[in-house]
Each structure stands twice: as C-alpha cells, then as structure tokens.
Amino acid sequence: MELTARDRVVGVLKTVGLNKLAAKVAYRLEGFKTANTAVLGAVDRSFEHVRANGISGDYLEFGVFKGASLLHAQKVADKLGLVGMRFIGF
C-alpha cells in the first residue's frame, strides 16, 4: 500500500517527536471537527424518530474520539425537547 503525502509527513513528525505539536497547530488552524460528519445526520434522524414515537431512554456512544458527535447529540436532544435523557460516552 502506497503512503499518501500526509502519511509520510505524519511519519516524519512522529520520528522526530513533533507530532503532538503539529496536531495542536492543525487544530488551531482547522478548529474542532468531528471525525465522521455522517454520524451527525444519523443522530438528527434518530432523535427525530425518538421524539415522534415518544421513546424514552439514554444515549450511549461507543468510540468517542473528540466528543463532537456526543456534544451534537446533546444539543439536538435539547432542541427537540428530549428531557431526562442521560448522555454517556465510552
């Protein structure tokens, strides 16, 4: 498998110990982004289904990376008036 330019740069940064510094710089330039934006739409649709059908319960998310999708779920639940729902991330 051929490495991309990004993979090669990350490899060099890891080798010289600058990968954490590079990540901080990238986050400052790009901002806080979720790893998978497709999840956000799925959360929206799921919570609309929950509200429309009067389903109660908690929200559990496995594989939390930066927490952006978990935060998105909390905001959607608030917007839709889903009170009493607990949010748990693993």
mmCIF file of N, CA and C in Angstrom:
data_model
loop_
_atom_site.group_PDB
_atom_site.id
_atom_site.type_symbol
_atom_site.label_atom_id
_atom_site.label_comp_id
_atom_site.label_asym_id
_atom_site.label_seq_id
_atom_site.Cartn_x
_atom_site.Cartn_y
_atom_site.Cartn_z
ATOM 1 N N MET A 1 0.837 -1.183 0.000
ATOM 2 C CA MET A 1 0.000 0.000 0.000
ATOM 3 C C MET A 1 0.884 1.250 0.000
ATOM 4 N N GLU A 2 0.626 2.132 -0.921
ATOM 5 C CA GLU A 2 1.424 3.343 -1.048
ATOM 6 C C GLU A 2 0.966 4.389 -0.031
ATOM 7 N N LEU A 3 1.933 5.016 0.631
ATOM 8 C CA LEU A 3 1.625 6.044 1.619
ATOM 9 C C LEU A 3 1.279 7.355 0.933
ATOM 10 N N THR A 4 0.314 8.059 1.504
ATOM 11 C CA THR A 4 -0.027 9.387 0.998
ATOM 12 C C THR A 4 1.002 10.383 1.510
ATOM 13 N N ALA A 5 0.959 11.584 0.958
ATOM 14 C CA ALA A 5 1.876 12.633 1.414
ATOM 15 C C ALA A 5 1.634 12.933 2.889
ATOM 16 N N ARG A 6 0.369 12.945 3.290
ATOM 17 C CA ARG A 6 0.036 13.188 4.693
ATOM 18 C C ARG A 6 0.646 12.109 5.584
ATOM 19 N N ASP A 7 0.508 10.850 5.175
ATOM 20 C CA ASP A 7 1.063 9.741 5.959
ATOM 21 C C ASP A 7 2.575 9.872 6.114
ATOM 22 N N ARG A 8 3.243 10.286 5.044
ATOM 23 C CA ARG A 8 4.698 10.449 5.111
ATOM 24 C C ARG A 8 5.082 11.584 6.062
ATOM 25 N N VAL A 9 4.350 12.694 5.991
ATOM 26 C CA VAL A 9 4.631 13.829 6.884
ATOM 27 C C VAL A 9 4.389 13.429 8.341
ATOM 28 N N VAL A 10 3.273 12.754 8.609
ATOM 29 C CA VAL A 10 2.976 12.306 9.972
ATOM 30 C C VAL A 10 4.068 11.353 10.462
ATOM 31 N N GLY A 11 4.526 10.464 9.612
ATOM 32 C CA GLY A 11 5.605 9.551 9.983
ATOM 33 C C GLY A 11 6.877 10.274 10.369
ATOM 34 N N VAL A 12 7.235 11.279 9.604
ATOM 35 C CA VAL A 12 8.436 12.061 9.912
ATOM 36 C C VAL A 12 8.254 12.807 11.232
ATOM 37 N N LEU A 13 7.087 13.419 11.424
ATOM 38 C CA LEU A 13 6.833 14.150 12.669
ATOM 39 C C LEU A 13 6.896 13.229 13.884
ATOM 40 N N LYS A 14 6.362 12.009 13.742
ATOM 41 C CA LYS A 14 6.435 11.045 14.847
ATOM 42 C C LYS A 14 7.883 10.659 15.129
ATOM 43 N N THR A 15 8.637 10.463 14.072
ATOM 44 C CA THR A 15 10.039 10.056 14.222
ATOM 45 C C THR A 15 10.842 11.101 14.982
ATOM 46 N N VAL A 16 10.620 12.372 14.680
ATOM 47 C CA VAL A 16 11.388 13.432 15.345
ATOM 48 C C VAL A 16 10.687 13.968 16.594
ATOM 49 N N GLY A 17 9.517 13.399 16.918
ATOM 50 C CA GLY A 17 8.814 13.767 18.149
ATOM 51 C C GLY A 17 8.024 15.058 18.082
ATOM 52 N N LEU A 18 7.658 15.490 16.892
ATOM 53 C CA LEU A 18 6.906 16.739 16.748
ATOM 54 C C LEU A 18 5.429 16.517 16.394
ATOM 55 N N ASN A 19 4.960 15.280 16.426
ATOM 56 C CA ASN A 19 3.592 15.012 16.005
ATOM 57 C C ASN A 19 2.559 15.694 16.913
ATOM 58 N N LYS A 20 2.801 15.760 18.219
ATOM 59 C CA LYS A 20 1.844 16.411 19.129
ATOM 60 C C LYS A 20 1.791 17.917 18.876
ATOM 61 N N LEU A 21 2.936 18.513 18.632
ATOM 62 C CA LEU A 21 2.968 19.936 18.315
ATOM 63 C C LEU A 21 2.239 20.205 17.004
ATOM 64 N N ALA A 22 2.466 19.372 16.016
ATOM 65 C CA ALA A 22 1.793 19.537 14.722
ATOM 66 C C ALA A 22 0.279 19.399 14.869
ATOM 67 N N ALA A 23 -0.168 18.469 15.710
ATOM 68 C CA ALA A 23 -1.604 18.293 15.932
ATOM 69 C C ALA A 23 -2.206 19.546 16.559
ATOM 70 N N LYS A 24 -1.510 20.148 17.524
ATOM 71 C CA LYS A 24 -2.008 21.374 18.155
ATOM 72 C C LYS A 24 -2.142 22.496 17.137
ATOM 73 N N VAL A 25 -1.142 22.617 16.273
ATOM 74 C CA VAL A 25 -1.179 23.658 15.239
ATOM 75 C C VAL A 25 -2.342 23.400 14.278
ATOM 76 N N ALA A 26 -2.512 22.149 13.866
ATOM 77 C CA ALA A 26 -3.597 21.812 12.939
ATOM 78 C C ALA A 26 -4.953 22.100 13.558
ATOM 79 N N TYR A 27 -5.147 21.762 14.833
ATOM 80 C CA TYR A 27 -6.432 22.014 15.499
ATOM 81 C C TYR A 27 -6.711 23.507 15.594
ATOM 82 N N ARG A 28 -5.667 24.287 15.809
ATOM 83 C CA ARG A 28 -5.874 25.741 15.872
ATOM 84 C C ARG A 28 -6.244 26.303 14.507
ATOM 85 N N LEU A 29 -5.644 25.770 13.459
ATOM 86 C CA LEU A 29 -5.941 26.257 12.108
ATOM 87 C C LEU A 29 -7.301 25.769 11.614
ATOM 88 N N GLU A 30 -7.604 24.498 11.870
ATOM 89 C CA GLU A 30 -8.827 23.892 11.340
ATOM 90 C C GLU A 30 -10.008 23.996 12.291
ATOM 91 N N GLY A 31 -9.751 24.151 13.569
ATOM 92 C CA GLY A 31 -10.826 24.184 14.544
ATOM 93 C C GLY A 31 -11.187 22.784 15.007
ATOM 94 N N PHE A 32 -12.218 22.714 15.829
ATOM 95 C CA PHE A 32 -12.671 21.457 16.420
ATOM 96 C C PHE A 32 -13.639 20.794 15.456
ATOM 97 N N LYS A 33 -13.237 19.675 14.887
ATOM 98 C CA LYS A 33 -14.078 18.983 13.913
ATOM 99 C C LYS A 33 -14.312 17.554 14.355
ATOM 100 N N THR A 34 -15.453 17.032 13.957
ATOM 101 C CA THR A 34 -15.738 15.639 14.240
ATOM 102 C C THR A 34 -15.004 14.748 13.252
ATOM 103 N N ALA A 35 -14.739 13.534 13.671
ATOM 104 C CA ALA A 35 -14.035 12.595 12.801
ATOM 105 C C ALA A 35 -14.935 12.064 11.694
ATOM 106 N N ASN A 36 -16.242 12.029 11.918
ATOM 107 C CA ASN A 36 -17.159 11.442 10.945
ATOM 108 C C ASN A 36 -18.444 12.255 10.885
ATOM 109 N N THR A 37 -18.548 13.134 9.917
ATOM 110 C CA THR A 37 -19.709 14.013 9.821
ATOM 111 C C THR A 37 -20.996 13.272 9.464
ATOM 112 N N ALA A 38 -20.901 12.083 8.883
ATOM 113 C CA ALA A 38 -22.101 11.305 8.558
ATOM 114 C C ALA A 38 -22.863 10.914 9.822
ATOM 115 N N VAL A 39 -22.147 10.791 10.930
ATOM 116 C CA VAL A 39 -22.787 10.422 12.198
ATOM 117 C C VAL A 39 -23.761 11.503 12.644
ATOM 118 N N LEU A 40 -23.447 12.752 12.396
ATOM 119 C CA LEU A 40 -24.295 13.847 12.856
ATOM 120 C C LEU A 40 -25.693 13.773 12.248
ATOM 121 N N GLY A 41 -25.777 13.491 10.976
ATOM 122 C CA GLY A 41 -27.082 13.338 10.332
ATOM 123 C C GLY A 41 -27.852 12.149 10.875
ATOM 124 N N ALA A 42 -27.146 11.073 11.186
ATOM 125 C CA ALA A 42 -27.791 9.889 11.763
ATOM 126 C C ALA A 42 -28.353 10.206 13.141
ATOM 127 N N VAL A 43 -27.624 10.989 13.919
ATOM 128 C CA VAL A 43 -28.118 11.401 15.239
ATOM 129 C C VAL A 43 -29.376 12.230 15.075
ATOM 130 N N ASP A 44 -29.369 13.182 14.151
ATOM 131 C CA ASP A 44 -30.550 14.017 13.908
ATOM 132 C C ASP A 44 -31.773 13.158 13.586
ATOM 133 N N ARG A 45 -31.618 12.242 12.643
ATOM 134 C CA ARG A 45 -32.742 11.396 12.232
ATOM 135 C C ARG A 45 -33.208 10.484 13.363
ATOM 136 N N SER A 46 -32.261 9.950 14.107
ATOM 137 C CA SER A 46 -32.613 9.051 15.212
ATOM 138 C C SER A 46 -33.399 9.783 16.294
ATOM 139 N N PHE A 47 -32.949 10.970 16.644
ATOM 140 C CA PHE A 47 -33.627 11.714 17.700
ATOM 141 C C PHE A 47 -34.994 12.220 17.239
ATOM 142 N N GLU A 48 -35.148 12.539 15.960
ATOM 143 C CA GLU A 48 -36.464 12.897 15.447
ATOM 144 C C GLU A 48 -37.415 11.710 15.555
ATOM 145 N N HIS A 49 -36.912 10.509 15.282
ATOM 146 C CA HIS A 49 -37.705 9.277 15.436
ATOM 147 C C HIS A 49 -38.080 9.064 16.904
ATOM 148 N N VAL A 50 -37.128 9.285 17.798
ATOM 149 C CA VAL A 50 -37.373 9.137 19.238
ATOM 150 C C VAL A 50 -38.482 10.081 19.682
ATOM 151 N N ARG A 51 -38.404 11.323 19.264
ATOM 152 C CA ARG A 51 -39.428 12.306 19.656
ATOM 153 C C ARG A 51 -40.785 11.959 19.051
ATOM 154 N N ALA A 52 -40.809 11.625 17.772
ATOM 155 C CA ALA A 52 -42.075 11.333 17.085
ATOM 156 C C ALA A 52 -42.787 10.116 17.674
ATOM 157 N N ASN A 53 -42.035 9.170 18.224
ATOM 158 C CA ASN A 53 -42.627 7.932 18.738
ATOM 159 C C ASN A 53 -42.657 7.863 20.260
ATOM 160 N N GLY A 54 -42.314 8.962 20.932
ATOM 161 C CA GLY A 54 -42.386 9.012 22.385
ATOM 162 C C GLY A 54 -41.487 8.008 23.087
ATOM 163 N N ILE A 55 -40.346 7.731 22.502
ATOM 164 C CA ILE A 55 -39.406 6.764 23.076
ATOM 165 C C ILE A 55 -38.570 7.466 24.149
ATOM 166 N N SER A 56 -38.438 6.814 25.305
ATOM 167 C CA SER A 56 -37.595 7.379 26.354
ATOM 168 C C SER A 56 -36.365 6.495 26.546
ATOM 169 N N GLY A 57 -35.340 7.066 27.125
ATOM 170 C CA GLY A 57 -34.124 6.304 27.370
ATOM 171 C C GLY A 57 -32.909 7.198 27.355
ATOM 172 N N ASP A 58 -31.760 6.585 27.403
ATOM 173 C CA ASP A 58 -30.495 7.303 27.450
ATOM 174 C C ASP A 58 -29.746 7.136 26.129
ATOM 175 N N TYR A 59 -28.731 7.960 25.949
ATOM 176 C CA TYR A 59 -27.907 7.917 24.743
ATOM 177 C C TYR A 59 -26.514 7.455 25.139
ATOM 178 N N LEU A 60 -26.084 6.346 24.575
ATOM 179 C CA LEU A 60 -24.744 5.813 24.823
ATOM 180 C C LEU A 60 -23.969 5.828 23.514
ATOM 181 N N GLU A 61 -22.767 6.359 23.556
ATOM 182 C CA GLU A 61 -21.942 6.416 22.355
ATOM 183 C C GLU A 61 -20.621 5.718 22.626
ATOM 184 N N PHE A 62 -20.304 4.742 21.804
ATOM 185 C CA PHE A 62 -19.062 3.981 21.944
ATOM 186 C C PHE A 62 -18.062 4.449 20.895
ATOM 187 N N GLY A 63 -16.816 4.597 21.296
ATOM 188 C CA GLY A 63 -15.780 5.033 20.380
ATOM 189 C C GLY A 63 -15.681 6.544 20.288
ATOM 190 N N VAL A 64 -15.905 7.236 21.399
ATOM 191 C CA VAL A 64 -15.820 8.695 21.412
ATOM 192 C C VAL A 64 -14.372 9.104 21.132
ATOM 193 N N PHE A 65 -14.199 9.992 20.167
ATOM 194 C CA PHE A 65 -12.857 10.461 19.807
ATOM 195 C C PHE A 65 -12.612 11.830 20.433
ATOM 196 N N LYS A 66 -13.165 12.854 19.847
ATOM 197 C CA LYS A 66 -13.022 14.195 20.397
ATOM 198 C C LYS A 66 -14.270 14.629 21.161
ATOM 199 N N GLY A 67 -15.359 13.908 21.000
ATOM 200 C CA GLY A 67 -16.600 14.239 21.697
ATOM 201 C C GLY A 67 -17.539 15.122 20.914
ATOM 202 N N ALA A 68 -17.205 15.431 19.665
ATOM 203 C CA ALA A 68 -18.039 16.337 18.878
ATOM 204 C C ALA A 68 -19.413 15.737 18.597
ATOM 205 N N SER A 69 -19.484 14.458 18.271
ATOM 206 C CA SER A 69 -20.796 13.857 17.985
ATOM 207 C C SER A 69 -21.615 13.690 19.262
ATOM 208 N N LEU A 70 -20.966 13.449 20.393
ATOM 209 C CA LEU A 70 -21.671 13.371 21.670
ATOM 210 C C LEU A 70 -22.248 14.738 22.035
ATOM 211 N N LEU A 71 -21.475 15.782 21.848
ATOM 212 C CA LEU A 71 -21.951 17.140 22.084
ATOM 213 C C LEU A 71 -23.103 17.479 21.132
ATOM 214 N N HIS A 72 -22.977 17.071 19.879
ATOM 215 C CA HIS A 72 -24.034 17.305 18.898
ATOM 216 C C HIS A 72 -25.327 16.621 19.350
ATOM 217 N N ALA A 73 -25.216 15.398 19.846
ATOM 218 C CA ALA A 73 -26.395 14.664 20.316
ATOM 219 C C ALA A 73 -27.079 15.402 21.465
ATOM 220 N N GLN A 74 -26.303 15.941 22.379
ATOM 221 C CA GLN A 74 -26.872 16.693 23.492
ATOM 222 C C GLN A 74 -27.606 17.935 23.004
ATOM 223 N N LYS A 75 -27.021 18.633 22.051
ATOM 224 C CA LYS A 75 -27.655 19.844 21.516
ATOM 225 C C LYS A 75 -28.939 19.514 20.768
ATOM 226 N N VAL A 76 -28.946 18.437 20.000
ATOM 227 C CA VAL A 76 -30.146 18.036 19.262
ATOM 228 C C VAL A 76 -31.249 17.641 20.233
ATOM 229 N N ALA A 77 -30.892 16.886 21.274
ATOM 230 C CA ALA A 77 -31.884 16.486 22.275
ATOM 231 C C ALA A 77 -32.498 17.707 22.950
ATOM 232 N N ASP A 78 -31.680 18.687 23.280
ATOM 233 C CA ASP A 78 -32.194 19.923 23.880
ATOM 234 C C ASP A 78 -33.131 20.638 22.920
ATOM 235 N N LYS A 79 -32.723 20.748 21.677
ATOM 236 C CA LYS A 79 -33.518 21.437 20.655
ATOM 237 C C LYS A 79 -34.876 20.762 20.455
ATOM 238 N N LEU A 80 -34.890 19.427 20.520
ATOM 239 C CA LEU A 80 -36.128 18.677 20.305
ATOM 240 C C LEU A 80 -36.943 18.490 21.585
ATOM 241 N N GLY A 81 -36.423 18.978 22.703
ATOM 242 C CA GLY A 81 -37.147 18.868 23.964
ATOM 243 C C GLY A 81 -37.126 17.468 24.574
ATOM 244 N N LEU A 82 -36.096 16.710 24.303
ATOM 245 C CA LEU A 82 -35.971 15.365 24.878
ATOM 246 C C LEU A 82 -35.344 15.501 26.263
ATOM 247 N N VAL A 83 -36.193 15.691 27.265
ATOM 248 C CA VAL A 83 -35.692 15.935 28.630
ATOM 249 C C VAL A 83 -35.474 14.616 29.366
ATOM 250 N N GLY A 84 -34.576 14.646 30.302
ATOM 251 C CA GLY A 84 -34.314 13.472 31.127
ATOM 252 C C GLY A 84 -33.384 12.442 30.505
ATOM 253 N N MET A 85 -32.899 12.690 29.312
ATOM 254 C CA MET A 85 -32.002 11.758 28.653
ATOM 255 C C MET A 85 -30.588 11.970 29.181
ATOM 256 N N ARG A 86 -29.943 10.883 29.583
ATOM 257 C CA ARG A 86 -28.547 10.949 30.004
ATOM 258 C C ARG A 86 -27.658 10.628 28.807
ATOM 259 N N PHE A 87 -26.484 11.258 28.776
ATOM 260 C CA PHE A 87 -25.534 11.066 27.682
ATOM 261 C C PHE A 87 -24.256 10.465 28.247
ATOM 262 N N ILE A 88 -23.895 9.285 27.747
ATOM 263 C CA ILE A 88 -22.747 8.558 28.258
ATOM 264 C C ILE A 88 -21.838 8.206 27.093
ATOM 265 N N GLY A 89 -20.578 8.571 27.193
ATOM 266 C CA GLY A 89 -19.619 8.281 26.140
ATOM 267 C C GLY A 89 -18.531 7.354 26.627
ATOM 268 N N PHE A 90 -18.148 6.409 25.780
ATOM 269 C CA PHE A 90 -17.085 5.459 26.092
ATOM 270 C C PHE A 90 -15.958 5.605 25.084
#
